[in-house]
Amino acid sequence: MKRINKTPLSTSEGNFYAIGLNYKKADAEIRGHFSINDTAQANILKQAKQDGIPSLTVISTCNRTELYGFAQHPFQLIKLLCEHTHGTVEEFEKVAYIHKNSEAVSHLFNVGTGLDSQILGDFEIISQLRTGFRRSKKAGLLNAYMERLINAVIQASKRIKNETEISTGATSVSFAAVQYIMAHVPYVSEKNILLFGTGKIGRNTCENLIKHTKNEHITLINRTKERAEKIAGKFNLIVKDYADIQSELAQTDVLVVATGAQQPTISKELLFLKKPLLILDLSIPRNVSEDVKENELVTLVHLDELSSVTNQTLQHRAEQIPVAKEIIYEIESEFNIWVRNRHFIPTVIALKTKLSEIKAGEIDYHRKKLNNFNEEQAEIISDRIIQKITTQVVNHLKQANGSTEEHLQMLETMFQLEESERE
């Protein structure tokens, strides 16, 4: 008799893994080695499909790079990551983590709800997870397990945002940068501020600068000038050509770098300074070369140094963690119940099919034997009995805990259930 394939993490799919690295053990330089841009992400998904990986999603931010997916062995995912980034397996092993099945699920809940973020309660991460899962679904790399899981994580994120104050007191990389500027630059509203790079972090930083510094001397530079002009038009700011960056730097008091380049875009060769320059590098990988510190007028601050800026806000957020964890526990438990139920549903379906075959045989027998046999009434009664039996079986299996597998085997043997019966 062929064994019914009913486990949610079947041998054909492997186990569910979360592999990656983040700000806790990997510094900005190492995180930069494993940074994944949109092109690399598309290539990873394409390669995963060719390699027979059934379900996979990718997330890469300034603070973390992670792959979530099914594999026979986690090295399949590690290999994918290293082949499509500048990181090596040796580097990965020094700073990485590998979570499996339930631990991987819990990790994703903590990441998606902002509890694992460098700045506690940073809800930008959930939109990045959503984007990653949409790409995976479009690529045909999202199975029912992972789709259900991400929906549960999104639900937890929404509830935590609405039912706790863990996201109050706006804080993010961009906000932390502005707070740092305000704390360390006197008369900031009168200073010349240059923002280089107008991606998501650059745009957010721009908005925070305008909102909190009341500065009217903000200049934007972007390799694609049209993008900078679009943002500048919204806030009535100055836009300069990328070719003017050297002359602009000479006049600047504060430089915020938020470009998405893979190599440094600011180096000492660009700096001809006559006054102090504060440089904040918000990019991963780092887009400001360390050699700028050879200029004695330069103060360089990287985003890893900004997390302590908002201590008061973070302390209040930390007080909300127990409530957030209760919400996660509730939704994660519901997901785990779904997983357990999914584990035995094929057997229940096969049992229902077998009982329906028995019913059909008995009705056919009594139709031939009894003159006034009420077939319609017999169908109704039989279907109700089958429903009550299967409901009773489901309730029993839900409460079986550690002996579920033994009871499933008993049902399959007792009723001679075949995998084909559920297809």
Short mmCIF file of C-alpha atoms in Angstrom, two decimals:
data_model
loop_
_atom_site.label_atom_id
_atom_site.label_comp_id
_atom_site.label_asym_id
_atom_site.label_seq_id
_atom_site.Cartn_x
_atom_site.Cartn_y
_atom_site.Cartn_z
CA MET A 1 0.00 0.00 0.00
CA LYS A 2 1.34 3.42 -1.00
CA ARG A 3 1.83 5.77 1.93
CA ILE A 4 -0.24 8.96 1.70
CA ASN A 5 1.91 12.06 1.38
CA LYS A 6 0.42 14.39 3.97
CA THR A 7 3.25 16.18 5.77
CA PRO A 8 3.30 19.96 5.22
CA LEU A 9 7.08 19.81 4.77
CA SER A 10 7.21 16.77 2.55
CA THR A 11 10.32 14.95 1.44
CA SER A 12 9.75 16.24 -2.09
CA GLU A 13 9.85 19.83 -0.87
CA GLY A 14 12.36 19.46 1.95
CA ASN A 15 12.28 21.64 5.06
CA PHE A 16 11.46 25.31 5.47
CA TYR A 17 14.62 27.37 6.11
CA ALA A 18 15.48 30.97 6.88
CA ILE A 19 19.13 31.69 6.13
CA GLY A 20 20.88 35.04 6.23
CA LEU A 21 22.82 37.65 8.13
CA ASN A 22 21.99 40.96 9.76
CA TYR A 23 23.36 43.95 11.67
CA LYS A 24 23.78 41.96 14.90
CA LYS A 25 26.89 40.04 13.79
CA ALA A 26 27.72 41.37 10.31
CA ASP A 27 29.16 44.86 10.01
CA ALA A 28 28.23 47.19 7.16
CA GLU A 29 31.11 46.03 4.98
CA ILE A 30 30.17 42.36 5.22
CA ARG A 31 26.47 43.16 4.75
CA GLY A 32 27.49 45.03 1.62
CA HIS A 33 29.15 41.90 0.25
CA PHE A 34 25.80 40.08 0.48
CA SER A 35 23.61 42.97 -0.68
CA ILE A 36 21.10 41.93 -3.35
CA ASN A 37 19.79 44.41 -5.90
CA ASP A 38 16.70 43.84 -8.06
CA THR A 39 18.68 42.21 -10.86
CA ALA A 40 20.43 39.80 -8.49
CA GLN A 41 17.12 38.94 -6.86
CA ALA A 42 15.57 38.10 -10.22
CA ASN A 43 18.59 35.93 -11.05
CA ILE A 44 18.36 34.12 -7.70
CA LEU A 45 14.70 33.28 -8.30
CA LYS A 46 15.44 32.14 -11.84
CA GLN A 47 18.31 29.93 -10.66
CA ALA A 48 16.20 28.52 -7.82
CA LYS A 49 13.53 27.43 -10.26
CA GLN A 50 16.14 25.78 -12.48
CA ASP A 51 17.57 24.00 -9.43
CA GLY A 52 14.16 22.60 -8.51
CA ILE A 53 13.66 24.64 -5.33
CA PRO A 54 9.87 24.64 -4.87
CA SER A 55 9.39 27.88 -2.93
CA LEU A 56 11.72 30.78 -2.20
CA THR A 57 11.68 34.47 -1.37
CA VAL A 58 14.45 37.02 -0.91
CA ILE A 59 14.80 40.11 1.26
CA SER A 60 17.75 42.51 1.21
CA THR A 61 17.83 45.79 3.14
CA CYS A 62 20.58 47.94 4.58
CA ASN A 63 20.43 45.88 7.78
CA ARG A 64 19.85 42.32 6.57
CA THR A 65 19.93 39.86 3.70
CA GLU A 66 17.79 36.75 4.04
CA LEU A 67 16.45 33.88 1.96
CA TYR A 68 13.31 32.01 3.05
CA GLY A 69 12.52 28.80 1.26
CA PHE A 70 12.17 25.05 1.02
CA ALA A 71 15.23 22.90 0.42
CA GLN A 72 16.57 19.43 1.12
CA HIS A 73 19.59 21.10 2.78
CA PRO A 74 20.23 24.75 3.74
CA PHE A 75 23.43 24.81 1.68
CA GLN A 76 21.24 24.91 -1.44
CA LEU A 77 20.06 28.36 -0.33
CA ILE A 78 23.50 29.47 0.89
CA LYS A 79 24.99 28.51 -2.47
CA LEU A 80 22.34 30.56 -4.28
CA LEU A 81 23.09 33.59 -2.11
CA CYS A 82 26.85 33.43 -2.55
CA GLU A 83 26.69 32.79 -6.31
CA HIS A 84 24.68 35.96 -6.89
CA THR A 85 26.43 38.35 -4.47
CA HIS A 86 30.02 39.32 -3.69
CA GLY A 87 29.94 37.31 -0.45
CA THR A 88 31.71 34.00 0.10
CA VAL A 89 30.62 30.87 1.94
CA GLU A 90 33.49 31.42 4.42
CA GLU A 91 32.26 34.94 5.22
CA PHE A 92 28.69 33.70 5.51
CA GLU A 93 29.59 30.98 7.99
CA LYS A 94 31.26 33.51 10.32
CA VAL A 95 28.27 35.83 10.72
CA ALA A 96 25.18 33.99 9.48
CA TYR A 97 22.24 32.14 11.00
CA ILE A 98 20.20 29.19 9.77
CA HIS A 99 16.71 28.58 11.14
CA LYS A 100 14.67 25.48 10.30
CA ASN A 101 10.90 24.85 10.21
CA SER A 102 9.22 26.27 13.37
CA GLU A 103 12.31 28.34 14.26
CA ALA A 104 12.30 29.79 10.74
CA VAL A 105 8.61 30.63 11.10
CA SER A 106 9.19 32.42 14.42
CA HIS A 107 12.13 34.31 12.94
CA LEU A 108 10.01 35.55 10.03
CA PHE A 109 7.32 36.76 12.45
CA ASN A 110 9.93 38.73 14.43
CA VAL A 111 11.43 40.21 11.27
CA GLY A 112 8.12 41.11 9.66
CA THR A 113 6.75 42.81 12.78
CA GLY A 114 9.83 44.96 13.37
CA LEU A 115 10.94 43.19 16.56
CA ASP A 116 14.19 42.10 14.94
CA SER A 117 14.94 45.45 13.27
CA GLN A 118 17.97 47.55 14.20
CA ILE A 119 15.52 50.30 15.08
CA LEU A 120 12.77 48.56 17.03
CA GLY A 121 9.34 48.79 15.45
CA ASP A 122 10.56 49.77 11.99
CA PHE A 123 7.55 48.85 9.86
CA GLU A 124 9.23 49.56 6.51
CA ILE A 125 10.38 45.92 6.60
CA ILE A 126 6.89 44.51 6.04
CA SER A 127 6.50 46.33 2.72
CA GLN A 128 9.87 44.93 1.62
CA LEU A 129 8.73 41.43 2.60
CA ARG A 130 5.50 41.93 0.66
CA THR A 131 7.47 42.97 -2.42
CA GLY A 132 9.72 39.92 -2.13
CA PHE A 133 6.77 37.55 -1.83
CA ARG A 134 4.97 39.16 -4.79
CA ARG A 135 8.08 38.62 -6.93
CA SER A 136 8.28 35.00 -5.79
CA LYS A 137 4.62 34.40 -6.61
CA LYS A 138 5.03 35.97 -10.05
CA ALA A 139 8.02 33.68 -10.63
CA GLY A 140 5.99 30.62 -9.62
CA LEU A 141 8.08 30.12 -6.47
CA LEU A 142 5.52 30.47 -3.72
CA ASN A 143 3.82 27.35 -2.33
CA ALA A 144 0.69 27.28 -0.16
CA TYR A 145 2.71 27.02 3.05
CA MET A 146 4.73 30.18 2.43
CA GLU A 147 1.76 32.12 1.06
CA ARG A 148 -0.24 31.33 4.17
CA LEU A 149 2.76 32.22 6.34
CA ILE A 150 3.37 35.66 4.83
CA ASN A 151 -0.33 36.50 5.12
CA ALA A 152 -0.14 35.58 8.80
CA VAL A 153 2.96 37.77 9.27
CA ILE A 154 1.23 40.70 7.52
CA GLN A 155 -1.78 40.23 9.80
CA ALA A 156 0.47 40.27 12.88
CA SER A 157 2.25 43.39 11.62
CA LYS A 158 -1.04 45.24 11.11
CA ARG A 159 -2.35 44.30 14.53
CA ILE A 160 0.86 45.30 16.30
CA LYS A 161 0.89 48.63 14.49
CA ASN A 162 -2.77 49.29 15.38
CA GLU A 163 -2.95 47.80 18.88
CA THR A 164 0.42 48.87 20.35
CA GLU A 165 2.59 51.98 20.43
CA ILE A 166 5.64 50.14 19.16
CA SER A 167 5.77 52.36 16.07
CA THR A 168 5.07 55.69 17.76
CA GLY A 169 7.68 58.41 17.80
CA ALA A 170 8.66 58.24 14.15
CA THR A 171 12.05 56.67 13.83
CA SER A 172 13.91 55.07 10.95
CA VAL A 173 17.32 55.26 9.37
CA SER A 174 16.36 58.54 7.72
CA PHE A 175 14.84 59.99 10.90
CA ALA A 176 17.84 58.89 12.95
CA ALA A 177 20.12 60.64 10.44
CA VAL A 178 18.18 63.89 10.79
CA GLN A 179 18.20 63.61 14.58
CA TYR A 180 21.96 63.14 14.48
CA ILE A 181 22.38 66.23 12.29
CA MET A 182 20.20 68.32 14.60
CA ALA A 183 22.12 67.13 17.66
CA HIS A 184 25.61 67.76 16.21
CA VAL A 185 25.24 70.70 13.82
CA PRO A 186 24.54 74.09 15.44
CA TYR A 187 22.25 76.51 13.57
CA VAL A 188 21.32 73.68 11.23
CA SER A 189 18.61 75.71 9.50
CA GLU A 190 21.31 78.02 8.14
CA LYS A 191 23.70 75.31 6.92
CA ASN A 192 24.14 74.05 3.38
CA ILE A 193 22.90 70.46 3.15
CA LEU A 194 23.60 68.26 0.14
CA LEU A 195 21.61 65.07 -0.37
CA PHE A 196 23.26 62.66 -2.81
CA GLY A 197 20.91 59.88 -3.92
CA THR A 198 17.12 60.04 -4.16
CA GLY A 199 16.04 56.44 -3.67
CA LYS A 200 13.63 55.46 -0.89
CA ILE A 201 16.00 56.31 1.98
CA GLY A 202 17.05 59.51 0.21
CA ARG A 203 13.43 60.61 -0.25
CA ASN A 204 12.55 59.84 3.37
CA THR A 205 15.64 61.69 4.59
CA CYS A 206 14.71 64.66 2.42
CA GLU A 207 11.21 64.81 3.91
CA ASN A 208 12.55 64.55 7.46
CA LEU A 209 15.16 67.23 6.82
CA ILE A 210 12.53 69.66 5.59
CA LYS A 211 10.10 68.81 8.37
CA HIS A 212 12.53 68.98 11.30
CA THR A 213 15.34 71.38 10.35
CA LYS A 214 13.31 74.12 8.60
CA ASN A 215 16.31 74.38 6.27
CA GLU A 216 15.87 76.13 2.93
CA HIS A 217 19.40 75.40 1.69
CA ILE A 218 18.99 71.76 0.69
CA THR A 219 20.45 70.67 -2.64
CA LEU A 220 19.74 67.36 -4.39
CA ILE A 221 22.07 65.47 -6.68
CA ASN A 222 21.26 62.16 -8.33
CA ARG A 223 22.89 60.30 -11.20
CA THR A 224 19.49 60.45 -12.91
CA LYS A 225 18.69 64.15 -12.70
CA GLU A 226 15.02 63.71 -13.67
CA ARG A 227 14.34 61.72 -10.49
CA ALA A 228 15.92 64.42 -8.32
CA GLU A 229 13.92 67.12 -10.14
CA LYS A 230 10.69 65.26 -9.45
CA ILE A 231 11.39 65.24 -5.71
CA ALA A 232 12.75 68.80 -5.75
CA GLY A 233 9.58 70.05 -7.42
CA LYS A 234 7.53 68.62 -4.60
CA PHE A 235 9.55 70.47 -1.95
CA ASN A 236 10.83 73.45 -3.94
CA LEU A 237 14.50 72.44 -3.59
CA ILE A 238 17.60 73.02 -5.71
CA VAL A 239 18.85 70.30 -8.10
CA LYS A 240 22.40 70.17 -9.41
CA ASP A 241 24.01 67.98 -12.07
CA TYR A 242 26.08 65.00 -10.99
CA ALA A 243 29.00 66.66 -12.78
CA ASP A 244 28.81 69.54 -10.25
CA ILE A 245 29.27 67.35 -7.19
CA GLN A 246 32.87 68.38 -6.51
CA SER A 247 32.08 72.11 -6.49
CA GLU A 248 28.93 71.52 -4.43
CA LEU A 249 30.90 69.57 -1.82
CA ALA A 250 33.20 72.55 -1.33
CA GLN A 251 30.21 74.65 -0.26
CA THR A 252 28.45 71.97 1.80
CA ASP A 253 28.26 71.71 5.59
CA VAL A 254 26.37 68.41 5.73
CA LEU A 255 26.46 65.66 3.09
CA VAL A 256 23.93 62.81 3.24
CA VAL A 257 24.79 59.91 0.92
CA ALA A 258 21.97 57.49 0.11
CA THR A 259 22.95 56.06 -3.26
CA GLY A 260 22.52 52.46 -4.31
CA ALA A 261 25.93 51.97 -5.90
CA GLN A 262 27.95 48.81 -5.31
CA GLN A 263 31.19 50.81 -5.00
CA PRO A 264 31.99 54.06 -3.12
CA THR A 265 30.76 57.17 -4.90
CA ILE A 266 32.44 59.68 -2.54
CA SER A 267 36.21 59.59 -1.98
CA LYS A 268 38.92 61.95 -0.77
CA GLU A 269 39.75 62.99 -4.35
CA LEU A 270 36.43 64.85 -4.53
CA LEU A 271 37.04 66.88 -1.39
CA PHE A 272 38.60 70.32 -1.60
CA LEU A 273 37.34 71.70 1.68
CA LYS A 274 37.76 75.00 3.44
CA LYS A 275 35.32 74.30 6.26
CA PRO A 276 34.18 71.27 8.28
CA LEU A 277 32.04 68.68 6.51
CA LEU A 278 29.79 66.15 8.24
CA ILE A 279 29.16 63.11 6.03
CA LEU A 280 26.39 60.63 6.82
CA ASP A 281 26.57 57.44 4.76
CA LEU A 282 23.17 55.72 4.79
CA SER A 283 24.07 53.24 2.04
CA ILE A 284 24.61 49.49 2.02
CA PRO A 285 27.13 48.67 0.75
CA ARG A 286 29.01 51.75 1.96
CA ASN A 287 29.08 54.47 -0.66
CA VAL A 288 31.63 56.70 1.08
CA SER A 289 35.24 55.58 1.01
CA GLU A 290 37.03 55.40 4.36
CA ASP A 291 39.82 57.51 2.87
CA VAL A 292 37.69 60.67 3.29
CA LYS A 293 38.71 60.57 6.97
CA GLU A 294 42.24 61.46 5.87
CA ASN A 295 40.88 64.99 5.42
CA GLU A 296 40.94 66.54 8.88
CA LEU A 297 37.84 68.63 8.14
CA VAL A 298 35.68 65.53 7.59
CA THR A 299 33.53 63.73 10.15
CA LEU A 300 32.15 60.47 8.73
CA VAL A 301 29.19 58.70 10.30
CA HIS A 302 27.75 55.43 9.01
CA LEU A 303 24.20 54.23 9.60
CA ASP A 304 25.35 51.63 12.14
CA GLU A 305 26.30 54.52 14.43
CA LEU A 306 22.87 56.13 14.23
CA SER A 307 20.82 53.55 16.13
CA SER A 308 21.54 55.16 19.52
CA VAL A 309 20.16 58.53 18.44
CA THR A 310 16.56 57.78 19.32
CA ASN A 311 17.05 56.11 22.70
CA GLN A 312 14.07 57.79 24.36
CA THR A 313 11.70 56.75 21.60
CA LEU A 314 13.12 53.24 21.57
CA GLN A 315 12.75 52.88 25.33
CA HIS A 316 9.04 53.62 25.02
CA ARG A 317 8.78 51.17 22.14
CA ALA A 318 10.56 48.47 24.12
CA GLU A 319 7.82 48.68 26.76
CA GLN A 320 5.36 47.56 24.08
CA ILE A 321 7.27 44.34 23.26
CA PRO A 322 5.27 42.03 25.62
CA VAL A 323 1.98 43.07 24.00
CA ALA A 324 3.48 42.63 20.53
CA LYS A 325 4.73 39.16 21.45
CA GLU A 326 1.27 38.15 22.65
CA ILE A 327 -0.18 39.13 19.28
CA ILE A 328 2.56 37.21 17.46
CA TYR A 329 1.98 34.15 19.69
CA GLU A 330 -1.74 34.19 18.92
CA ILE A 331 -1.35 34.46 15.13
CA GLU A 332 1.66 32.13 14.96
CA SER A 333 -0.33 29.54 16.95
CA GLU A 334 -3.19 29.82 14.47
CA PHE A 335 -0.72 29.26 11.64
CA ASN A 336 0.75 26.21 13.40
CA ILE A 337 -2.74 24.78 13.89
CA TRP A 338 -3.34 25.22 10.16
CA VAL A 339 -0.05 23.41 9.47
CA ARG A 340 -1.00 20.53 11.77
CA ASN A 341 -4.46 20.28 10.22
CA ARG A 342 -2.93 20.40 6.75
CA HIS A 343 -0.76 17.51 7.84
CA PHE A 344 -3.70 15.12 8.12
CA ILE A 345 -6.21 16.59 5.66
CA PRO A 346 -5.15 14.24 2.80
CA THR A 347 -5.89 11.23 5.02
CA VAL A 348 -9.29 12.66 6.00
CA ILE A 349 -10.11 13.30 2.34
CA ALA A 350 -9.07 9.74 1.49
CA LEU A 351 -11.23 8.42 4.33
CA LYS A 352 -14.22 10.44 3.12
CA THR A 353 -13.69 9.06 -0.38
CA LYS A 354 -13.55 5.48 0.95
CA LEU A 355 -16.74 5.99 2.99
CA SER A 356 -18.46 7.47 -0.06
CA GLU A 357 -17.50 4.36 -2.07
CA ILE A 358 -18.95 2.14 0.67
CA LYS A 359 -22.11 4.30 0.68
CA ALA A 360 -22.48 4.01 -3.10
CA GLY A 361 -22.11 0.23 -2.93
CA GLU A 362 -24.70 -0.12 -0.16
CA ILE A 363 -27.22 2.15 -1.88
CA ASP A 364 -26.79 0.20 -5.10
CA TYR A 365 -27.29 -3.08 -3.17
CA HIS A 366 -30.47 -1.88 -1.42
CA ARG A 367 -31.87 -0.35 -4.62
CA LYS A 368 -31.83 -3.82 -6.16
CA LYS A 369 -33.15 -5.62 -3.07
CA LEU A 370 -35.95 -3.28 -1.87
CA ASN A 371 -39.00 -2.43 -3.96
CA ASN A 372 -39.85 0.88 -2.30
CA PHE A 373 -36.28 1.94 -1.57
CA ASN A 374 -36.05 5.74 -1.13
CA GLU A 375 -32.68 6.41 -2.73
CA GLU A 376 -32.83 10.19 -2.20
CA GLN A 377 -33.49 9.83 1.51
CA ALA A 378 -30.75 7.20 1.80
CA GLU A 379 -28.27 9.59 0.12
CA ILE A 380 -29.10 12.39 2.58
CA ILE A 381 -28.83 10.14 5.66
CA SER A 382 -25.61 8.49 4.43
CA ASP A 383 -23.97 11.84 3.66
CA ARG A 384 -24.83 13.13 7.14
CA ILE A 385 -23.34 10.01 8.74
CA ILE A 386 -20.15 10.34 6.67
CA GLN A 387 -19.87 14.03 7.63
CA LYS A 388 -20.31 13.21 11.32
CA ILE A 389 -17.71 10.41 11.15
CA THR A 390 -15.10 12.57 9.39
CA THR A 391 -15.76 15.49 11.74
CA GLN A 392 -15.23 13.16 14.69
CA VAL A 393 -11.97 11.90 13.12
CA VAL A 394 -10.73 15.46 12.52
CA ASN A 395 -11.50 16.50 16.11
CA HIS A 396 -9.72 13.41 17.40
CA LEU A 397 -6.63 14.05 15.25
CA LYS A 398 -6.50 17.69 16.39
CA GLN A 399 -6.28 16.52 19.99
CA ALA A 400 -3.92 13.62 19.35
CA ASN A 401 -0.78 15.79 19.78
CA GLY A 402 2.28 13.55 19.65
CA SER A 403 0.36 10.44 18.56
CA THR A 404 -1.19 11.97 15.41
CA GLU A 405 1.16 10.08 13.09
CA GLU A 406 0.32 6.75 14.74
CA HIS A 407 -3.42 7.40 14.41
CA LEU A 408 -3.07 8.39 10.76
CA GLN A 409 -1.20 5.16 10.04
CA MET A 410 -3.95 3.20 11.80
CA LEU A 411 -6.67 4.87 9.69
CA GLU A 412 -4.77 4.23 6.47
CA THR A 413 -4.27 0.58 7.36
CA MET A 414 -7.78 0.03 8.68
CA PHE A 415 -9.53 1.49 5.61
CA GLN A 416 -6.78 0.55 3.12
CA LEU A 417 -6.46 4.17 2.01
CA GLU A 418 -4.45 4.83 -1.10
CA GLU A 419 -2.91 8.11 -2.20
CA SER A 420 -4.88 7.90 -5.45
CA GLU A 421 -8.11 8.12 -3.44
CA ARG A 422 -7.50 11.73 -2.59
CA GLU A 423 -6.47 12.88 -6.05
#
